[in-house]
Coordinates of C-alpha atoms and ligand atoms in Angstrom, one line a residue:
Chain A
M164 CA 0.0 0.0 0.0
A165 CA 1.3 3.4 -0.9
P166 CA 2.0 5.7 2.0
I167 CA -0.4 8.6 2.7
L168 CA 2.4 11.0 3.3
A169 CA 6.0 10.6 2.1
L170 CA 9.0 12.8 2.3
E171 CA 11.4 11.6 -0.4
N172 CA 15.0 12.4 -0.5
I173 CA 14.5 15.7 1.3
S174 CA 17.5 18.0 1.9
K175 CA 17.5 21.3 3.7
R176 CA 20.1 23.5 5.2
F177 CA 20.0 26.9 6.9
G178 CA 23.3 28.5 6.1
A179 CA 26.0 26.1 7.3
V180 CA 23.5 24.0 9.4
I181 CA 22.4 20.9 7.6
V182 CA 19.0 20.0 9.1
A183 CA 17.9 17.4 6.6
D184 CA 20.3 15.3 4.5
S185 CA 18.5 13.2 1.9
V186 CA 15.8 12.2 4.4
D187 CA 13.1 9.7 3.5
L188 CA 10.0 9.3 5.6
A189 CA 6.8 7.4 4.8
L190 CA 3.6 7.4 6.8
N191 CA 1.2 4.6 6.1
D192 CA -2.6 5.2 6.1
G193 CA -3.9 4.7 9.7
E194 CA -0.4 4.6 11.2
A195 CA 0.9 6.5 14.2
L196 CA 4.5 7.4 13.8
G197 CA 6.8 8.9 16.5
I198 CA 9.9 11.0 15.9
I199 CA 12.4 11.7 18.6
G200 CA 15.8 13.4 18.3
P201 CA 17.9 15.9 20.2
N202 CA 17.1 19.7 20.2
G203 CA 17.9 21.3 16.9
A204 CA 17.9 17.9 15.0
G205 CA 15.5 19.3 12.4
K206 CA 12.3 17.6 13.5
T207 CA 10.1 20.7 13.4
T208 CA 11.6 21.7 10.1
L209 CA 10.4 18.4 8.6
F210 CA 6.8 19.5 9.5
G211 CA 7.4 22.8 7.9
I212 CA 8.5 21.1 4.7
A213 CA 5.6 18.7 4.8
T214 CA 3.0 21.5 5.3
G215 CA 4.6 23.9 2.9
T216 CA 5.9 26.7 5.1
V217 CA 9.5 25.7 4.6
A218 CA 10.8 25.0 1.1
P219 CA 13.2 22.0 0.8
D220 CA 16.5 22.5 -1.1
A221 CA 15.9 19.1 -2.7
G222 CA 13.5 16.2 -2.7
R223 CA 9.7 15.7 -3.0
V224 CA 6.7 15.8 -0.7
V225 CA 4.0 13.3 -1.7
F226 CA 0.6 13.2 -0.2
S227 CA -1.9 10.5 -1.1
G228 CA 0.0 9.7 -4.2
E229 CA 0.3 13.2 -5.5
D230 CA 3.4 15.4 -5.6
I231 CA 2.6 18.4 -3.4
T232 CA 6.1 19.8 -3.2
R233 CA 5.1 23.1 -4.8
L234 CA 1.6 23.3 -3.5
Q235 CA 0.6 26.3 -1.3
P236 CA 0.2 25.6 2.5
E237 CA -3.6 26.3 2.4
R238 CA -4.1 23.8 -0.4
R239 CA -2.2 21.2 1.5
C240 CA -4.4 21.9 4.5
R241 CA -7.6 21.6 2.5
R242 CA -6.4 18.2 1.1
G243 CA -6.1 17.0 4.7
L244 CA -2.7 17.8 6.1
A245 CA -2.8 19.6 9.5
R246 CA -0.2 20.4 12.1
S247 CA 0.0 21.7 15.6
F248 CA 2.8 24.0 16.8
Q249 CA 5.4 23.2 19.4
I250 CA 4.9 26.8 20.7
P251 CA 1.1 27.3 20.4
Q252 CA 0.2 30.0 18.0
P253 CA -3.5 30.7 18.4
F254 CA -5.1 33.7 16.7
S255 CA -4.8 35.5 20.0
G256 CA -7.2 38.4 19.4
M257 CA -10.0 35.9 18.5
T258 CA -12.1 33.7 20.9
V259 CA -11.3 30.0 21.3
F260 CA -14.5 29.2 19.3
E261 CA -13.6 31.6 16.5
N262 CA -10.2 30.1 16.2
V263 CA -11.7 26.7 15.7
V264 CA -14.5 28.1 13.4
V265 CA -11.9 29.7 11.1
A266 CA -10.0 26.4 10.8
A267 CA -13.1 24.4 10.3
A268 CA -14.6 26.7 7.7
F269 CA -11.5 27.4 5.6
G270 CA -9.5 24.3 6.4
A271 CA -12.3 21.9 5.5
N272 CA -13.8 24.3 2.9
E273 CA -17.3 24.4 4.4
R274 CA -19.8 27.2 5.0
E275 CA -19.4 28.8 8.3
N276 CA -22.8 28.1 9.6
A277 CA -22.4 24.5 8.7
V278 CA -19.4 24.1 11.1
Y279 CA -20.7 25.6 14.3
H280 CA -22.1 22.4 15.6
R281 CA -19.0 20.4 14.8
C282 CA -16.8 23.0 16.4
A283 CA -18.8 23.0 19.6
E284 CA -18.4 19.2 19.8
L285 CA -14.7 19.5 19.1
L286 CA -14.2 22.0 21.9
E287 CA -16.1 19.6 24.2
R288 CA -13.8 16.7 23.1
C289 CA -10.7 18.7 23.7
G290 CA -11.8 20.0 27.1
L291 CA -12.3 23.6 26.0
A292 CA -16.1 23.8 26.1
D293 CA -16.1 26.2 29.0
K294 CA -13.5 28.5 27.4
A295 CA -15.3 28.8 24.1
N296 CA -15.8 32.6 24.4
T297 CA -12.5 33.3 26.0
R298 CA -9.9 35.3 24.0
A299 CA -7.3 32.8 22.9
G300 CA -4.5 35.1 23.9
G301 CA -5.5 34.7 27.6
L302 CA -5.4 30.9 27.8
T303 CA -3.1 28.9 30.0
L304 CA -0.4 26.7 28.4
L305 CA -2.5 23.6 28.7
D306 CA -5.5 25.2 27.1
R307 CA -3.3 26.6 24.3
K308 CA -2.1 23.1 23.6
R309 CA -5.6 21.8 23.6
L310 CA -6.6 24.6 21.2
E311 CA -3.7 23.7 18.9
L312 CA -5.1 20.2 18.7
A313 CA -8.8 21.3 18.3
R314 CA -7.9 23.8 15.6
A315 CA -5.9 21.2 13.6
L316 CA -8.7 18.6 14.0
A317 CA -11.2 21.2 12.8
T318 CA -9.7 21.2 9.4
K319 CA -10.8 17.6 9.0
P320 CA -7.3 16.2 8.5
R321 CA -6.4 12.8 7.1
V322 CA -2.9 13.3 8.5
L323 CA -2.2 15.1 11.7
L324 CA 1.3 16.3 12.5
L325 CA 1.8 16.9 16.3
D326 CA 4.8 18.9 17.5
E327 CA 5.6 18.4 21.2
V328 CA 2.1 18.5 22.6
A329 CA 3.0 16.9 25.9
G330 CA 5.9 19.0 27.0
G331 CA 5.3 21.1 30.1
L332 CA 2.2 19.3 31.2
T333 CA 1.5 17.5 34.5
E334 CA 1.2 13.7 34.6
H335 CA -2.5 14.0 34.8
E336 CA -2.9 16.4 32.0
C337 CA -0.5 14.3 29.9
S338 CA -2.5 11.1 30.3
A339 CA -5.7 13.0 29.3
L340 CA -3.9 14.2 26.2
V341 CA -2.7 10.7 25.4
A342 CA -6.3 9.4 25.6
L343 CA -7.4 12.1 23.3
I344 CA -4.7 11.4 20.7
K345 CA -5.5 7.6 20.9
D346 CA -9.1 8.5 20.2
V347 CA -8.1 10.7 17.2
R348 CA -6.1 7.9 15.9
A349 CA -8.9 5.4 16.3
S350 CA -11.1 7.7 14.2
G351 CA -8.8 6.9 11.3
I352 CA -6.5 9.9 11.2
S353 CA -2.8 9.0 10.5
I354 CA -0.4 10.7 12.9
I355 CA 3.2 11.8 13.1
W356 CA 4.1 12.9 16.5
I357 CA 7.3 14.6 17.5
E358 CA 7.8 14.3 21.3
H359 CA 10.4 14.5 24.0
V360 CA 8.1 13.0 26.6
V361 CA 8.8 9.4 25.5
H362 CA 6.4 7.5 27.7
A363 CA 3.5 9.5 26.2
L364 CA 4.7 8.7 22.8
L365 CA 5.1 5.0 23.4
A366 CA 1.5 4.7 24.6
V367 CA 0.3 5.7 21.1
I368 CA 2.7 5.0 18.3
D369 CA 3.3 2.0 16.1
R370 CA 6.7 2.9 14.9
L371 CA 9.5 5.2 16.1
L372 CA 12.1 7.2 14.1
V373 CA 15.2 8.8 15.5
L374 CA 16.4 12.0 13.8
H375 CA 20.0 13.0 14.4
G376 CA 22.5 15.0 12.3
G377 CA 20.0 15.4 9.4
K378 CA 19.3 11.7 9.1
F379 CA 17.1 9.1 10.6
I380 CA 19.6 6.9 12.5
A381 CA 17.1 4.4 13.8
A382 CA 13.6 3.2 12.9
G383 CA 11.3 0.4 13.9
D384 CA 9.4 -1.0 16.8
P385 CA 9.2 1.8 19.5
H386 CA 10.4 -0.3 22.4
T387 CA 13.3 -1.8 20.5
V388 CA 14.4 1.6 19.1
I389 CA 14.3 3.3 22.5
R390 CA 16.6 0.7 23.9
S391 CA 18.9 0.7 21.0
Q392 CA 22.6 1.6 21.0
E393 CA 22.0 4.6 18.7
V394 CA 19.5 6.2 21.0
A395 CA 21.6 5.6 24.0
E396 CA 24.6 7.3 22.3
I397 CA 22.8 10.5 21.3
Y398 CA 20.9 10.9 24.6
M399 CA 24.1 10.2 26.5
G400 CA 25.6 12.9 24.4
I401 CA 23.0 15.3 25.6
D402 CA 23.5 14.3 29.2
A403 CA 27.2 15.0 28.8
D404 CA 26.5 18.4 27.4
A405 CA 24.0 19.3 30.1
Chain B
M79 CA -25.2 79.1 18.9
Q80 CA -22.6 80.1 16.3
W81 CA -20.1 77.7 18.0
F82 CA -22.7 74.9 18.1
N83 CA -23.1 75.4 14.4
V84 CA -19.3 75.2 13.8
V85 CA -19.0 72.0 15.8
L86 CA -22.0 70.5 14.0
Q87 CA -20.4 71.2 10.6
G88 CA -17.2 69.7 11.9
V89 CA -18.9 66.6 13.0
L90 CA -20.6 66.2 9.7
I91 CA -17.4 66.6 7.6
G92 CA -15.7 64.3 10.1
G93 CA -17.9 61.5 8.7
L94 CA -16.2 62.0 5.3
Y95 CA -12.8 61.9 6.9
A96 CA -13.7 58.7 8.7
M97 CA -14.5 57.2 5.3
F98 CA -11.1 58.3 4.0
A99 CA -9.6 56.7 7.1
A100 CA -11.6 53.5 7.3
G101 CA -10.2 52.0 4.0
L102 CA -6.7 52.9 5.0
S103 CA -7.1 51.4 8.5
L104 CA -8.7 48.3 7.1
I105 CA -5.8 47.4 4.8
F106 CA -3.1 48.4 7.3
G107 CA -4.9 46.2 9.8
V108 CA -5.2 43.1 7.6
M109 CA -1.9 43.2 5.7
R110 CA 0.3 46.0 7.2
L111 CA 0.1 47.8 3.9
V112 CA 0.4 51.6 3.9
N113 CA -1.3 52.7 0.8
I114 CA 0.2 56.0 -0.4
A115 CA -2.1 55.9 -3.4
H116 CA -5.2 56.0 -1.2
G117 CA -5.9 59.7 -1.8
D118 CA -5.5 59.4 -5.5
L119 CA -7.8 56.4 -5.6
I120 CA -10.4 58.6 -3.9
V121 CA -10.0 61.1 -6.8
L122 CA -10.1 58.3 -9.3
A123 CA -13.5 57.3 -7.9
A124 CA -14.7 60.8 -8.3
Y125 CA -13.7 60.8 -12.0
I126 CA -15.3 57.5 -12.6
S127 CA -18.4 58.9 -11.1
L128 CA -18.1 61.9 -13.3
I129 CA -18.0 59.6 -16.4
V130 CA -20.9 57.6 -15.2
T131 CA -23.1 60.6 -14.4
Q132 CA -22.3 62.2 -17.8
A133 CA -22.6 59.0 -19.9
M134 CA -25.8 57.7 -18.2
G135 CA -27.4 60.9 -17.1
V136 CA -27.8 59.8 -13.5
D137 CA -27.0 61.8 -10.4
P138 CA -23.8 61.1 -8.5
L139 CA -25.5 59.2 -5.6
T140 CA -27.1 56.8 -8.1
S141 CA -23.8 56.4 -9.9
L142 CA -22.5 54.8 -6.7
L143 CA -24.3 51.6 -7.8
L144 CA -21.7 51.4 -10.5
V145 CA -18.7 53.2 -9.0
V146 CA -18.6 51.0 -5.9
P147 CA -18.4 47.7 -7.7
V148 CA -16.0 49.1 -10.2
M149 CA -13.6 50.4 -7.5
A150 CA -13.9 47.1 -5.6
L151 CA -12.9 45.2 -8.7
I152 CA -10.0 47.6 -9.3
G153 CA -9.0 46.9 -5.7
Y154 CA -9.2 43.2 -6.1
A155 CA -7.2 43.2 -9.3
L156 CA -4.6 45.7 -8.0
Q157 CA -4.0 43.6 -4.9
R158 CA -3.8 40.2 -6.7
G159 CA -1.8 41.4 -9.7
L160 CA 0.5 43.9 -8.1
L161 CA 0.5 44.6 -4.4
N162 CA 0.5 41.0 -3.1
R163 CA 3.9 40.7 -4.7
T164 CA 5.3 43.6 -2.7
L165 CA 4.2 42.2 0.7
G166 CA 6.8 40.6 3.0
E167 CA 8.9 41.2 6.0
D168 CA 10.1 44.5 4.6
L169 CA 7.6 47.4 4.8
L170 CA 9.4 49.5 2.2
P171 CA 8.5 47.8 -1.1
P172 CA 4.7 48.3 -0.7
L173 CA 5.3 51.9 0.3
L174 CA 7.4 52.5 -2.8
V175 CA 5.0 50.7 -5.1
T176 CA 1.9 52.5 -3.9
F177 CA 3.9 55.8 -4.1
G178 CA 4.6 55.0 -7.7
L179 CA 0.9 54.1 -8.2
S180 CA -0.1 57.5 -6.8
I181 CA 2.0 59.2 -9.4
I182 CA 0.7 57.1 -12.2
I183 CA -2.9 57.7 -11.2
Q184 CA -2.4 61.4 -10.9
N185 CA -0.7 61.8 -14.2
G186 CA -3.1 59.4 -15.9
L187 CA -6.0 61.6 -14.7
L188 CA -4.2 64.7 -15.8
E189 CA -3.7 63.3 -19.2
L190 CA -7.3 62.2 -19.6
F191 CA -9.2 65.0 -17.8
T192 CA -6.7 67.9 -17.8
A193 CA -6.0 70.0 -14.6
D194 CA -9.4 71.7 -14.8
S195 CA -11.3 71.4 -11.6
R196 CA -14.6 69.6 -11.8
R197 CA -17.6 69.1 -9.6
L198 CA -20.3 66.5 -9.4
Q199 CA -23.8 68.0 -9.5
A200 CA -26.2 66.3 -7.2
G201 CA -29.2 68.5 -8.2
T202 CA -31.8 69.9 -5.8
I203 CA -30.7 67.8 -2.9
E204 CA -27.6 70.0 -2.7
I205 CA -29.7 73.0 -1.6
L206 CA -32.1 71.1 0.6
T207 CA -31.6 72.2 4.2
F208 CA -33.3 71.7 7.6
Q209 CA -33.5 74.3 10.3
V210 CA -32.4 72.8 13.6
T211 CA -32.7 75.9 15.7
Q212 CA -33.3 79.5 14.9
S213 CA -29.8 80.1 13.7
V214 CA -28.6 76.5 12.9
W215 CA -29.2 75.0 9.5
V216 CA -28.1 71.6 8.3
G217 CA -27.8 70.6 4.7
A218 CA -29.4 67.3 3.6
L219 CA -26.2 66.2 1.8
P220 CA -23.9 66.6 4.8
L221 CA -26.5 64.7 6.9
I222 CA -26.7 61.9 4.3
Q223 CA -22.9 61.8 4.1
F224 CA -22.6 61.5 7.8
G225 CA -25.3 58.8 8.0
V226 CA -23.5 56.8 5.2
A227 CA -20.2 57.1 7.1
V228 CA -21.7 55.8 10.3
A229 CA -23.4 53.0 8.4
A230 CA -20.1 52.2 6.6
V231 CA -18.2 52.0 9.9
A232 CA -21.0 50.0 11.6
G233 CA -21.1 47.7 8.6
L234 CA -17.3 47.1 8.7
Q235 CA -17.4 46.5 12.4
A236 CA -20.2 43.9 11.9
L237 CA -18.3 42.3 9.0
F238 CA -15.2 42.0 11.1
Y239 CA -16.8 40.3 14.0
K240 CA -19.8 38.5 12.6
T241 CA -18.9 37.0 9.3
A242 CA -16.6 34.3 7.9
L243 CA -14.8 36.9 5.8
G244 CA -14.3 39.1 8.9
R245 CA -12.8 36.2 10.8
A246 CA -10.6 35.5 7.8
F247 CA -9.4 39.1 8.0
R248 CA -8.7 38.9 11.7
A249 CA -7.0 35.5 11.5
T250 CA -4.7 36.7 8.6
S251 CA -4.0 39.9 10.4
D252 CA -3.0 38.0 13.5
D253 CA -0.7 35.5 11.9
Q254 CA -0.5 35.1 8.1
S255 CA 1.5 31.9 8.1
V256 CA -0.7 30.1 10.6
A257 CA -3.8 31.4 8.7
Q258 CA -2.5 29.7 5.6
L259 CA -2.0 26.4 7.5
M260 CA -5.7 26.6 8.5
G261 CA -6.6 26.7 4.9
L262 CA -6.9 30.4 4.3
D263 CA -5.8 31.6 0.9
T264 CA -4.2 34.8 2.2
R265 CA -3.7 36.3 -1.3
H266 CA -7.4 36.1 -1.8
V267 CA -8.1 37.5 1.7
F268 CA -5.8 40.4 1.0
A269 CA -7.5 41.1 -2.3
M270 CA -10.9 41.1 -0.6
A271 CA -9.6 43.6 1.9
M272 CA -8.4 45.9 -0.8
A273 CA -11.7 45.5 -2.7
L274 CA -13.6 46.5 0.5
S275 CA -11.2 49.4 1.1
L276 CA -11.8 50.7 -2.4
A277 CA -15.5 50.2 -2.1
I278 CA -15.4 52.6 0.8
V279 CA -13.1 54.9 -1.2
A280 CA -15.7 55.0 -3.9
I281 CA -18.3 56.3 -1.6
A282 CA -15.9 58.8 0.0
G283 CA -14.8 60.0 -3.4
V284 CA -18.3 60.7 -4.7
F285 CA -19.3 62.6 -1.5
L286 CA -16.1 64.6 -1.7
A287 CA -16.7 65.5 -5.3
I288 CA -20.2 66.7 -4.6
R289 CA -19.0 68.8 -1.7
T290 CA -16.0 70.4 -3.3
N291 CA -14.2 71.0 -6.6
F292 CA -11.7 68.4 -7.5
D293 CA -8.8 68.0 -9.9
P294 CA -6.2 65.3 -10.3
A295 CA -3.9 66.8 -7.7
I296 CA -6.1 66.9 -4.6
G297 CA -5.5 63.2 -3.6
S298 CA -2.5 63.7 -1.3
A299 CA -4.3 66.1 1.0
R300 CA -7.1 63.5 1.4
L301 CA -4.5 60.9 2.1
I302 CA -3.2 63.0 4.9
F303 CA -6.7 63.6 6.4
G304 CA -7.2 59.9 6.3
F305 CA -3.9 59.2 8.0
E306 CA -4.6 61.8 10.7
A307 CA -8.0 60.4 11.4
V308 CA -6.6 56.9 11.7
I309 CA -3.9 57.9 14.1
I310 CA -6.1 60.1 16.2
G311 CA -8.7 57.3 16.5
G312 CA -6.1 54.5 17.1
L313 CA -5.2 51.7 14.8
G314 CA -7.4 48.7 14.5
S315 CA -10.7 50.1 15.8
M316 CA -13.3 51.1 13.3
W317 CA -15.3 53.2 15.8
G318 CA -12.1 54.9 16.8
T319 CA -11.6 55.8 13.1
L320 CA -15.0 57.5 13.1
A321 CA -14.1 59.3 16.3
G322 CA -10.8 60.3 14.7
G323 CA -12.5 61.7 11.7
I324 CA -15.0 63.7 13.8
I325 CA -12.2 65.1 16.0
L326 CA -10.3 66.2 12.9
G327 CA -13.4 67.7 11.4
I328 CA -14.3 69.7 14.5
S329 CA -10.7 70.9 14.8
Q330 CA -10.7 72.1 11.2
A331 CA -14.1 73.8 11.6
I332 CA -13.0 75.6 14.8
G333 CA -9.7 76.6 13.2
A334 CA -11.5 78.0 10.1
Q335 CA -13.8 80.0 12.4
I336 CA -10.9 81.6 14.1
D337 CA -9.2 82.4 10.8
P338 CA -9.9 80.9 7.4
G339 CA -6.2 80.2 6.9
W340 CA -6.1 78.1 10.1
Q341 CA -8.5 75.4 9.0
L342 CA -5.9 72.8 8.0
L343 CA -3.4 74.0 10.5
A344 CA -5.8 73.5 13.4
G345 CA -6.4 69.9 12.2
H346 CA -2.6 69.2 12.0
I347 CA -2.0 70.7 15.4
V348 CA -4.6 68.6 17.1
F349 CA -3.2 65.5 15.3
L350 CA 0.3 66.3 16.4
A351 CA -0.9 67.0 20.0
I352 CA -2.6 63.6 20.2
L353 CA 0.3 61.9 18.6
A354 CA 2.6 63.4 21.2
V355 CA 0.4 62.7 24.2
R356 CA -1.2 59.4 23.2
P357 CA 0.7 57.9 20.3
Q358 CA -1.4 54.8 20.3
G359 CA -4.5 57.0 19.5
L360 CA -7.6 57.6 21.5
F361 CA -9.3 54.2 21.0
P362 CA -6.7 51.6 20.0
K363 CA -7.8 48.0 19.7
V364 CA -6.9 46.0 22.8
S365 CA -3.8 44.2 21.6
G366 CA -3.6 40.4 21.4
Ligands
ATP659 N1 14.0 29.7 9.6 C1 15.2 29.2 10.1 N2 16.3 30.0 9.8 C2 17.5 29.6 10.2 N3 17.7 28.5 10.9 C3 16.7 27.7 11.3 C4 15.3 28.1 10.9 N4 14.5 27.2 11.4 C5 15.2 26.3 12.1 N5 16.5 26.6 12.0 C6 17.6 25.9 12.6 O1 17.6 24.6 12.1 C7 17.9 23.6 13.2 C8 16.7 22.7 13.3 O2 15.6 23.3 13.9 P1 14.2 22.6 14.2 O3 13.4 23.6 14.9 O4 13.7 21.9 13.1 O5 14.7 21.5 15.3 P2 13.9 20.6 16.3 O6 14.5 19.2 16.0 O7 12.5 20.8 16.1 O8 14.4 21.1 17.7 P3 13.6 21.1 19.1 O9 13.6 19.8 19.7 O10 14.4 22.1 19.9 O11 12.2 21.6 18.8 C9 18.1 24.4 14.4 O12 19.5 24.6 14.5 C10 17.5 25.8 14.2 O13 18.2 26.8 14.8
MG660 MG1 11.0 21.4 17.3

């Protein structure tokens, strides 16, 4: 079966920093894929390349069999590719409900009054129902992260790219989030999840990739990968730096 | 009573200034574009109305039915075809390009219509007046003009907060890149903002041209009135823009009463005073 999202031979550098060096990545339909790697490895940049906000120096982005490398970000979104941001970026002057409505109406290309009901349900599901009329700029970190998720889901994605949604949350908040992401996945949405909080990741994903030095240095069964020599080496490296 | 009359006239002309300002404020708010050609576009609208009134034999207010959509179309095309290409991190390219546009429009109009001053004739409505008190009279046209200005501002406000397009404007204004990732075609959103801006410009241009003589060179002064009203009112707030226009109008009316030569000066002084004391304007939008 052809992957639903594939990065093929992607290279990207910022000045002298090589963040992707002929990277290949394939996400199968219905799969949940985890990515770990040290800070600055280029994980977030891969999401930028997939969603069209960062142009790769070389390589192709293929979504559902079509080459979308040159497609505008809004077109990619409408085809079903959504992401959340590591540092939440809500439309801060708008209410929580309006944030989700904009994403639902434009991201899923539907009339605004056709999306209200769906948006209310989505806020309920993401634990934001009581904040619907709050200005998004005034939310706590947890609620901002929930809104990132709600807004991405509002676009009716087939593929959801999650960038460090669990960081900075308490144990309790984190397990609620894991439950929500499992639920999203069960609804048929394919997921790539970048996360430093490994135990949250392991509770959801089928496959784990390790990005380091612009390349995936390990890939496969999450529990096997996490105990591998490669992972031990780079994370020891981090410990030594710290 | 005389002063009451002066202030009243100031308020009424302030509506016109608010319409100059609303279009400027709208596009600056949505896409951080400072449109130097705004005043010349007001004059362009006046000339288009002149053509329509002469060719079709209708009065200027009726001509708005045609002038407004024509200007909106020009706005959409201008933004899509030219101005979108100038937008980016750097604020200078759009400034330079709209400055160039201003010169092109002015000289184009000069070529087509000469430097003769013109006037739109609105007919009997121009002399229709109401007596408010024994010594205070108000013209029907200034009243209509003010009513239209208030309606335009109220309409924009409602559009911003109650419609899908308005939410698209606000989302794009907040973060263009994120808006795109939520499926918003920002080039289209910007073009819609410019279309709306020029629709208001069309109304403002026609009222201006009924009130006063116009020629191809008067655009830059209108641009300045528009800027002053925006800054006085505070960026990002449409009602603030109306207030800014009214304050500018009253200042000019009072200045003119003291000495006819002081009309513009008084407006500039009040503008500078507010800029010095409250640079964010009187009614800025609560920032995100
Ligand atoms: N727009 C940019 N211009 C220049 N350098 C950039 C840009 N975006 C990212 N970088 C650099 O590219 C490298 C990879 O960044 P990226 O954000 O993709 O890393 P990451 O793996 O997501 O890191 P983290 O775990 O800290 O989120 C970093 O060194 C970063 O400084
Ligand atoms: Mg990152």
